Structures are given as C-alpha cells and as structure tokens.
Amino acid sequence: MMSIKGAKICLVGIALSMMVVGCSNKGASNRHASHGGDSTYAANAYGAGEGDAFDGRNLTDSERELLAKRKFFFDFDRDDIKSYDQASLNAHANYLKNNHNKVIRIEGHTDEQGSREYNVGLGERRGNAVSRFLMSNGVSPSQINVVSYGAEKPEAMGSGEDAYRQNRRAIIVYEQ
C-alpha cells in the first residue's frame, strides 16, 4: 500500500510530465498581436485558409484578389514586411476594420535552420510584424492572435534553399 507521501510525489510527477508534454509542441503564443511577387511562389501565397471564417461577400474583384493572399514570405533571418505585400495587407486591414466581428490568427513560421527556441522566437517576430502592420492601419488588437510554430509545420519538405524560402512565412487565418 502506498503511503500518502508517496502518492503525493507520484501525483506531482504525473502533473509535471503532463505539463512538459502539453507545452512541447505548441510553440510560443502571443495574443495581440515574403517572398512574394516571384511566380514560383505566387501560387503558394493564395488560397491559404480555405474553409476558414473569411466572408468575401460584397467585395469587388480587386478587393477579393488582394484578400486572397494569405501567405507573406520573409528573407532568411528577417521579419520585415516586403513592400509588394503591403497592398494585400492593407486590404486585410480595411476588411477587418469594416468587420469588427472578424478575428484572425497570424501564424509565424521559419525554415529548419537554427535551434527550436530561436525559430519559435523568429516565427513570433514575423507574426508580430504582420500584426503591427495591421494595427498601424487601424485594426483593433482584439481582432488579432499571433502564434509561432517555428519550423514545426513546414510548407515544403527538404533542406535546400527552395524549401527554406517557402517555409519562411506568416499566414493569416480568419477564425471568426
């Protein structure tokens, strides 16, 4: 028969194990918060978030086209927004400002180069860069969630520059 002290130690061990397992693959999350223009990757930049809560009714074709872009690519070890992505991000900002009930999740991703900790931080900086851009254009912080997956969810498999380029991204997903 196990003593009370032994049972407490066992329960603490189980609780700690559950915490470690529960935290190991989630990446960093932060409430409140590309490589684009190249035809090789342009197709990958559109259609992300299909089946999400985006509602494109009452939009012009031009607005719909700008809002279709949901993936924004970054250079190696960088988190700055590309000038050619600003029109699409402005369209997302305008849509969110006019639809206060909509909430987005911005997912930050990296390639596999670097440690897990570094990549989670870099993915978060990329997500926050998109978040800051949207907020500076009038989007409420309450409409934005940022999560970093680091290198945990690659778009392209492989260890070459082509795969790395596709994996360095932030994705906008409409949650509601």
XYZ file of N, CA and C in Angstrom:
528
model
N 0.844 -1.185 0.000
C 0.000 0.000 0.000
C 0.883 1.239 0.000
N 0.569 2.207 -0.831
C 1.398 3.396 -0.984
C 1.069 4.395 0.123
N 2.103 4.977 0.683
C 1.893 5.992 1.715
C 1.363 7.280 1.095
N 0.833 8.161 1.928
C 0.310 9.452 1.448
C 1.436 10.265 0.826
N 2.615 10.234 1.442
C 3.761 10.976 0.892
C 4.139 10.427 -0.476
N 4.129 9.118 -0.637
C 4.447 8.501 -1.925
C 3.418 8.857 -2.980
N 2.150 8.890 -2.597
C 1.087 9.248 -3.538
C 1.224 10.693 -3.996
N 1.582 11.590 -3.070
C 1.771 12.997 -3.439
C 2.920 13.145 -4.423
N 4.015 12.445 -4.166
C 5.175 12.510 -5.069
C 4.783 11.988 -6.446
N 4.026 10.908 -6.479
C 3.573 10.336 -7.748
C 2.684 11.327 -8.505
N 1.750 11.977 -7.804
C 0.868 12.953 -8.443
C 1.640 14.151 -8.982
N 2.618 14.633 -8.227
C 3.447 15.748 -8.693
C 4.206 15.338 -9.948
N 4.742 14.128 -9.948
C 5.464 13.634 -11.132
C 4.572 13.556 -12.345
N 3.353 13.067 -12.172
C 2.406 12.975 -13.294
C 2.045 14.371 -13.795
N 1.790 15.291 -12.873
C 1.430 16.665 -13.266
C 2.565 17.314 -14.046
N 3.799 17.152 -13.576
C 4.948 17.733 -14.288
C 5.100 17.118 -15.668
N 4.915 15.806 -15.766
C 5.013 15.136 -17.063
C 3.967 15.670 -18.031
N 2.754 15.884 -17.539
C 1.695 16.408 -18.403
C 2.011 17.822 -18.860
N 2.600 18.629 -17.976
C 2.961 19.994 -18.356
C 4.018 19.981 -19.441
N 5.030 19.131 -19.315
C 6.111 19.072 -20.298
C 5.568 18.621 -21.639
N 4.754 17.571 -21.656
C 4.182 17.071 -22.900
C 3.243 18.100 -23.502
N 2.439 18.745 -22.685
C 1.480 19.735 -23.181
C 2.131 20.949 -23.772
N 3.318 21.321 -23.328
C 3.986 22.533 -23.804
C 4.979 22.264 -24.911
N 5.361 21.016 -25.150
C 6.485 20.744 -26.026
C 6.258 21.089 -27.476
N 5.029 21.043 -28.001
C 4.833 21.254 -29.426
C 3.950 22.428 -29.778
N 3.576 23.230 -28.831
C 2.651 24.309 -29.127
C 3.326 25.535 -29.698
N 4.584 25.753 -29.469
C 5.231 26.976 -29.916
C 4.804 28.127 -29.040
N 5.387 29.280 -29.252
C 5.048 30.451 -28.450
C 3.760 31.050 -28.978
N 2.937 31.516 -28.107
C 1.676 32.137 -28.491
C 1.610 33.524 -27.877
N 1.076 34.468 -28.643
C 1.010 35.834 -28.147
C -0.294 36.454 -28.611
N -1.159 36.774 -27.675
C -2.426 37.457 -28.018
C -2.080 38.893 -28.302
N -2.542 39.441 -29.371
C -2.462 40.845 -29.788
C -1.569 41.047 -30.917
N -1.622 40.762 -30.557
C -0.911 40.686 -31.569
C -0.740 39.381 -31.095
N 8.525 38.266 -47.075
C 7.990 37.281 -48.023
C 8.645 37.345 -49.378
N 8.448 36.362 -49.145
C 8.951 36.318 -50.517
C 7.726 36.266 -51.401
N 7.314 37.344 -52.001
C 6.143 37.369 -52.860
C 6.554 37.950 -54.185
N 5.664 37.948 -55.113
C 5.965 38.535 -56.402
C 6.691 37.580 -57.324
N 7.384 36.576 -56.818
C 8.079 35.598 -57.619
C 7.044 34.565 -58.048
N 6.891 34.345 -59.349
C 5.833 33.459 -59.819
C 6.003 32.038 -59.303
N 7.232 31.624 -58.959
C 7.450 30.288 -58.423
C 6.674 30.095 -57.135
N 6.554 31.143 -56.339
C 5.916 31.023 -55.039
C 4.561 31.718 -54.983
N 4.175 32.410 -56.041
C 2.913 33.158 -56.013
C 1.729 32.229 -55.797
N 1.733 31.069 -56.441
C 0.611 30.150 -56.279
C 0.487 29.700 -54.830
N 1.603 29.549 -54.136
C 1.571 29.133 -52.740
C 1.054 30.224 -51.821
N 1.054 31.459 -52.267
C 0.643 32.565 -51.410
C -0.868 32.742 -51.382
N -1.569 32.087 -52.274
C -3.009 32.257 -52.374
C -3.716 30.994 -51.928
N -4.925 31.173 -51.442
C -5.733 30.028 -51.070
C -5.478 29.525 -49.671
N -4.524 30.067 -48.965
C -4.299 29.650 -47.582
C -5.522 30.005 -46.786
N -5.902 29.145 -45.906
C -7.052 29.430 -45.070
C -8.377 29.126 -45.744
N -8.354 28.357 -46.841
C -9.624 27.986 -47.455
C -10.436 27.236 -46.417
N -11.702 27.538 -46.345
C -12.548 26.897 -45.364
C -12.515 27.600 -44.017
N -11.799 28.701 -43.923
C -11.789 29.444 -42.662
C -12.994 30.371 -42.629
N -13.035 31.269 -41.677
C -14.219 32.098 -41.445
C -14.240 33.376 -42.279
N -13.438 33.462 -43.302
C -13.441 34.637 -44.170
C -14.739 34.675 -44.965
N -15.337 35.842 -45.053
C -16.575 36.039 -45.788
C -16.321 37.120 -46.831
N -16.222 36.738 -48.096
C -15.873 37.679 -49.145
C -17.045 38.290 -49.869
N -18.248 38.175 -49.302
C -19.413 38.789 -49.958
C -19.270 40.304 -49.957
N -19.888 40.934 -50.916
C -19.930 42.400 -51.037
C -18.560 43.021 -51.273
N -17.660 42.295 -51.895
C -16.334 42.824 -52.213
C -16.180 42.930 -53.716
N -15.369 43.881 -54.158
C -15.055 43.973 -55.573
C -14.080 42.860 -55.928
N -13.935 42.596 -57.218
C -12.984 41.576 -57.657
C -11.570 41.944 -57.232
N -11.246 43.222 -57.308
C -9.914 43.689 -56.916
C -9.666 43.435 -55.425
N -10.656 43.757 -54.598
C -10.513 43.519 -53.151
C -10.392 42.028 -52.863
N -11.199 41.232 -53.540
C -11.175 39.785 -53.339
C -9.807 39.218 -53.716
N -9.235 39.741 -54.798
C -7.912 39.267 -55.233
C -6.836 39.621 -54.212
N -6.867 40.848 -53.690
C -5.890 41.247 -52.676
C -6.048 40.451 -51.388
N -7.293 40.184 -51.009
C -7.554 39.444 -49.777
C -7.276 37.951 -49.919
N -7.206 37.459 -51.160
C -6.913 36.041 -51.370
C -5.486 35.698 -50.933
N -4.623 36.687 -50.936
C -3.250 36.431 -50.499
C -3.238 36.367 -48.990
N -2.837 35.210 -48.460
C -2.820 34.995 -47.020
C -1.436 34.626 -46.509
N -0.513 34.327 -47.415
C 0.855 33.956 -47.026
C 1.799 35.080 -47.407
N 2.636 35.433 -46.467
C 3.594 36.518 -46.674
C 4.973 35.974 -46.330
N 5.882 36.035 -47.297
C 7.181 35.390 -47.170
C 8.254 36.360 -46.695
N 9.283 35.815 -46.061
C 10.354 36.596 -45.464
C 11.710 36.089 -45.937
N 12.699 36.982 -45.909
C 14.068 36.598 -46.203
C 14.667 35.867 -45.006
N 15.787 35.221 -45.226
C 16.475 34.477 -44.172
C 16.736 35.365 -42.959
N 16.309 34.886 -41.805
C 16.564 35.538 -40.521
C 16.011 36.958 -40.450
N 14.941 37.246 -41.203
C 14.359 38.590 -41.239
C 12.898 38.526 -40.856
N 12.386 39.677 -40.402
C 10.968 39.766 -40.054
C 10.335 41.038 -40.607
N 10.942 41.615 -41.649
C 10.390 42.848 -42.208
C 9.408 42.532 -43.339
N 8.351 43.354 -43.393
C 7.302 43.211 -44.405
C 7.834 43.728 -45.740
N 7.610 42.954 -46.792
C 8.053 43.358 -48.136
C 7.119 44.450 -48.681
N 7.668 45.363 -49.436
C 6.859 46.462 -49.977
C 5.745 45.936 -50.876
N 5.997 44.857 -51.618
C 4.972 44.337 -52.524
C 3.865 43.576 -51.793
N 4.015 43.327 -50.494
C 2.954 42.695 -49.700
C 2.027 43.720 -49.047
N 2.403 44.976 -49.093
C 1.642 45.990 -48.364
C 0.224 46.195 -48.906
N 0.022 46.069 -50.200
C -1.324 46.257 -50.759
C -2.276 45.177 -50.228
N -1.829 43.937 -50.198
C -2.677 42.860 -49.662
C -2.910 43.039 -48.170
N -1.876 43.411 -47.443
C -2.044 43.630 -46.006
C -2.966 44.813 -45.726
N -2.883 45.857 -46.541
C -3.818 46.985 -46.405
C -5.253 46.536 -46.661
N -5.452 45.663 -47.636
C -6.797 45.147 -47.913
C -7.317 44.356 -46.716
N -6.450 43.536 -46.098
C -6.861 42.798 -44.896
C -7.192 43.773 -43.761
N -6.394 44.822 -43.621
C -6.660 45.820 -42.570
C -8.014 46.484 -42.803
N -8.290 46.888 -44.029
C -9.581 47.528 -44.338
C -10.742 46.583 -44.093
N -10.584 45.334 -44.491
C -11.643 44.355 -44.279
C -11.912 44.170 -42.777
N -10.846 44.035 -41.990
C -11.014 43.847 -40.545
C -11.607 45.083 -39.873
N -11.199 46.265 -40.320
C -11.761 47.496 -39.744
C -13.261 47.593 -40.010
N -13.700 47.098 -41.165
C -15.120 47.162 -41.525
C -15.921 45.962 -41.024
N -15.241 44.999 -40.435
C -15.883 43.796 -39.920
C -15.328 43.509 -38.528
N -15.773 44.289 -37.573
C -15.240 44.215 -36.213
C -15.458 42.860 -35.554
N -16.383 42.072 -36.073
C -16.642 40.754 -35.508
C -15.645 39.700 -35.994
N -14.830 40.030 -36.975
C -13.853 39.080 -37.516
C -12.589 39.081 -36.667
N -12.044 37.882 -36.457
C -10.806 37.698 -35.701
C -9.879 36.853 -36.556
N -8.604 37.230 -36.586
C -7.628 36.463 -37.356
C -6.567 35.870 -36.437
N -5.977 34.802 -36.933
C -4.792 34.215 -36.306
C -3.661 34.395 -37.311
N -2.564 34.948 -36.850
C -1.385 35.085 -37.713
C -0.387 34.038 -37.252
N -0.053 33.122 -38.155
C 0.867 32.032 -37.842
C 2.248 32.383 -38.383
N 3.237 32.430 -37.493
C 4.612 32.690 -37.903
C 5.379 31.388 -38.057
N 6.107 31.263 -39.165
C 6.850 30.035 -39.476
C 8.288 30.368 -39.881
N 9.152 29.382 -39.744
C 10.552 29.528 -40.151
C 10.995 28.296 -40.927
N 12.188 28.376 -41.490
C 12.783 27.171 -42.054
C 13.448 26.407 -40.905
N 14.050 25.281 -41.212
C 14.603 24.414 -40.171
C 15.968 24.864 -39.653
N 16.549 25.870 -40.244
C 17.858 26.328 -39.800
C 17.726 27.033 -38.453
N 18.616 26.746 -37.530
C 18.558 27.368 -36.210
C 17.947 26.435 -35.186
N 18.103 26.793 -33.910
C 17.563 25.969 -32.829
C 16.054 26.131 -32.748
N 15.405 25.211 -32.077
C 13.950 25.279 -31.903
C 13.564 26.586 -31.219
N 14.282 26.943 -30.165
C 13.967 28.160 -29.411
C 14.121 29.397 -30.287
N 15.204 29.445 -31.053
C 15.421 30.606 -31.919
C 14.307 30.701 -32.965
N 13.949 29.566 -33.563
C 12.932 29.571 -34.615
C 11.554 29.944 -34.083
N 11.223 29.507 -32.880
C 9.938 29.909 -32.288
C 9.924 31.424 -32.095
N 11.041 31.978 -31.620
C 11.134 33.433 -31.449
C 11.054 34.176 -32.773
N 11.728 33.669 -33.798
C 11.705 34.309 -35.116
C 10.309 34.214 -35.735
N 9.660 33.074 -35.588
C 8.290 32.935 -36.088
C 7.357 33.924 -35.403
N 7.555 34.129 -34.110
C 6.737 35.099 -33.379
C 7.019 36.520 -33.860
N 8.291 36.836 -34.114
C 8.604 38.179 -34.629
C 7.962 38.405 -35.999
N 7.933 37.382 -36.829
C 7.295 37.505 -38.141
C 5.791 37.722 -37.993
N 5.162 36.941 -37.140
C 3.732 37.134 -36.886
C 3.449 38.507 -36.316
N 4.300 38.952 -35.396
C 4.112 40.278 -34.794
C 4.346 41.391 -35.802
N 5.231 41.178 -36.771
C 5.443 42.197 -37.808
C 4.160 42.409 -38.615
N 3.497 41.318 -38.969
C 2.228 41.422 -39.693
C 1.177 42.066 -38.786
N 1.139 41.651 -37.521
C 0.192 42.223 -36.561
C 0.388 43.731 -36.413
N 1.643 44.171 -36.255
C 1.934 45.606 -36.119
C 1.494 46.377 -37.354
N 1.741 45.807 -38.529
C 1.329 46.467 -39.761
C -0.187 46.665 -39.764
N -0.925 45.621 -39.434
C -2.390 45.712 -39.433
C -2.883 46.709 -38.392
N -2.302 46.663 -37.186
C -2.730 47.593 -36.128
C -2.380 49.030 -36.480
N -1.243 49.238 -37.158
C -0.882 50.606 -37.552
C -1.812 51.138 -38.630
N -2.573 50.241 -39.241
C -3.566 50.632 -40.240
C -4.981 50.523 -39.695
N -5.119 50.584 -38.366
C -6.424 50.733 -37.750
C -7.125 49.486 -37.248
N -6.502 48.310 -37.361
C -7.139 47.081 -36.875
C -7.016 47.029 -35.353
N -8.084 46.635 -34.700
C -8.087 46.521 -33.244
C -7.228 45.327 -32.801
N -6.389 45.508 -31.778
C -5.595 44.378 -31.260
C -6.464 43.194 -30.834
N -7.715 43.456 -30.454
C -8.595 42.365 -30.030
C -9.010 41.459 -31.191
N -8.730 41.870 -32.426
C -9.072 41.067 -33.601
C -7.909 40.204 -34.069
N -6.770 40.267 -33.358
C -5.562 39.604 -33.833
C -4.995 38.674 -32.762
N -4.704 37.453 -33.169
C -3.969 36.495 -32.349
C -2.718 36.106 -33.124
N -1.583 36.043 -32.443
C -0.335 35.631 -33.082
C 0.128 34.338 -32.437
N 0.504 33.391 -33.269
C 1.073 32.136 -32.779
C 2.304 31.821 -33.624
N 3.332 31.283 -32.977
C 4.533 30.897 -33.695
C 4.658 29.383 -33.690
N 4.891 28.835 -34.866
C 5.147 27.406 -34.987
C 6.620 27.129 -35.244
N 7.431 28.179 -35.382
C 8.841 27.944 -35.686
C 8.950 27.106 -36.946
N 9.734 26.035 -36.862
C 9.915 25.138 -38.006
C 9.040 23.892 -37.899
N 8.084 23.884 -36.971
C 7.286 22.683 -36.681
C 6.304 22.298 -37.782
N 5.869 23.246 -38.609
C 4.877 22.963 -39.652
C 5.386 23.462 -40.999
N 6.344 22.757 -41.582
C 6.902 23.232 -42.859
C 5.892 23.143 -43.998
N 5.975 24.102 -44.876
C 5.163 24.111 -46.108
C 5.792 23.156 -47.117
N 7.110 23.177 -47.172
C 7.857 22.356 -48.127
C 8.875 21.512 -47.360
N 8.987 20.262 -47.726
C 9.961 19.380 -47.088
C 11.289 19.512 -47.837
N 12.372 19.295 -47.126
C 13.682 19.347 -47.752
C 14.592 20.316 -47.040
N 15.868 20.220 -47.401
C 16.879 21.052 -46.752
C 17.584 21.973 -47.727
N 16.945 22.279 -48.822
C 17.534 23.192 -49.792
C 16.907 24.569 -49.711
N 17.513 25.513 -50.395
C 17.033 26.898 -50.353
C 15.607 27.046 -50.867
N 15.217 26.253 -51.866
C 13.838 26.343 -52.363
C 12.833 26.014 -51.264
N 13.090 24.958 -50.512
C 12.196 24.592 -49.404
C 12.264 25.637 -48.302
N 13.464 26.079 -47.975
C 13.619 27.084 -46.910
C 12.830 28.349 -47.240
N 12.904 28.785 -48.489
C 12.232 30.017 -48.921
C 10.712 29.905 -48.721
N 10.147 28.742 -49.012
C 8.700 28.546 -48.855
C 8.286 28.441 -47.383
N 9.204 28.057 -46.523
C 8.890 27.856 -45.109
C 9.015 29.132 -44.280
N 9.687 30.133 -44.788
C 9.857 31.408 -44.066
C 8.653 32.293 -44.364
N 7.609 32.179 -43.527
C 6.339 32.831 -43.884
C 5.510 33.159 -42.646
N 4.528 34.012 -42.867
C 3.446 34.259 -41.902
C 2.158 34.061 -42.679
N 1.179 33.449 -42.021
C -0.095 33.131 -42.668
C -1.229 33.774 -41.879
N -2.142 34.404 -42.596
C -3.348 34.951 -41.972
C -4.466 33.933 -42.124
N -5.086 33.572 -41.001
C -6.226 32.653 -40.987
C -7.387 33.369 -40.303
N -8.525 33.450 -40.972
C -9.711 34.059 -40.375
C -10.384 33.021 -39.476
N -10.449 33.340 -38.173
C -11.005 32.402 -37.199
C -12.507 32.559 -37.043
N -13.008 33.780 -37.092
C -14.453 34.021 -36.955
C -14.838 35.295 -37.653
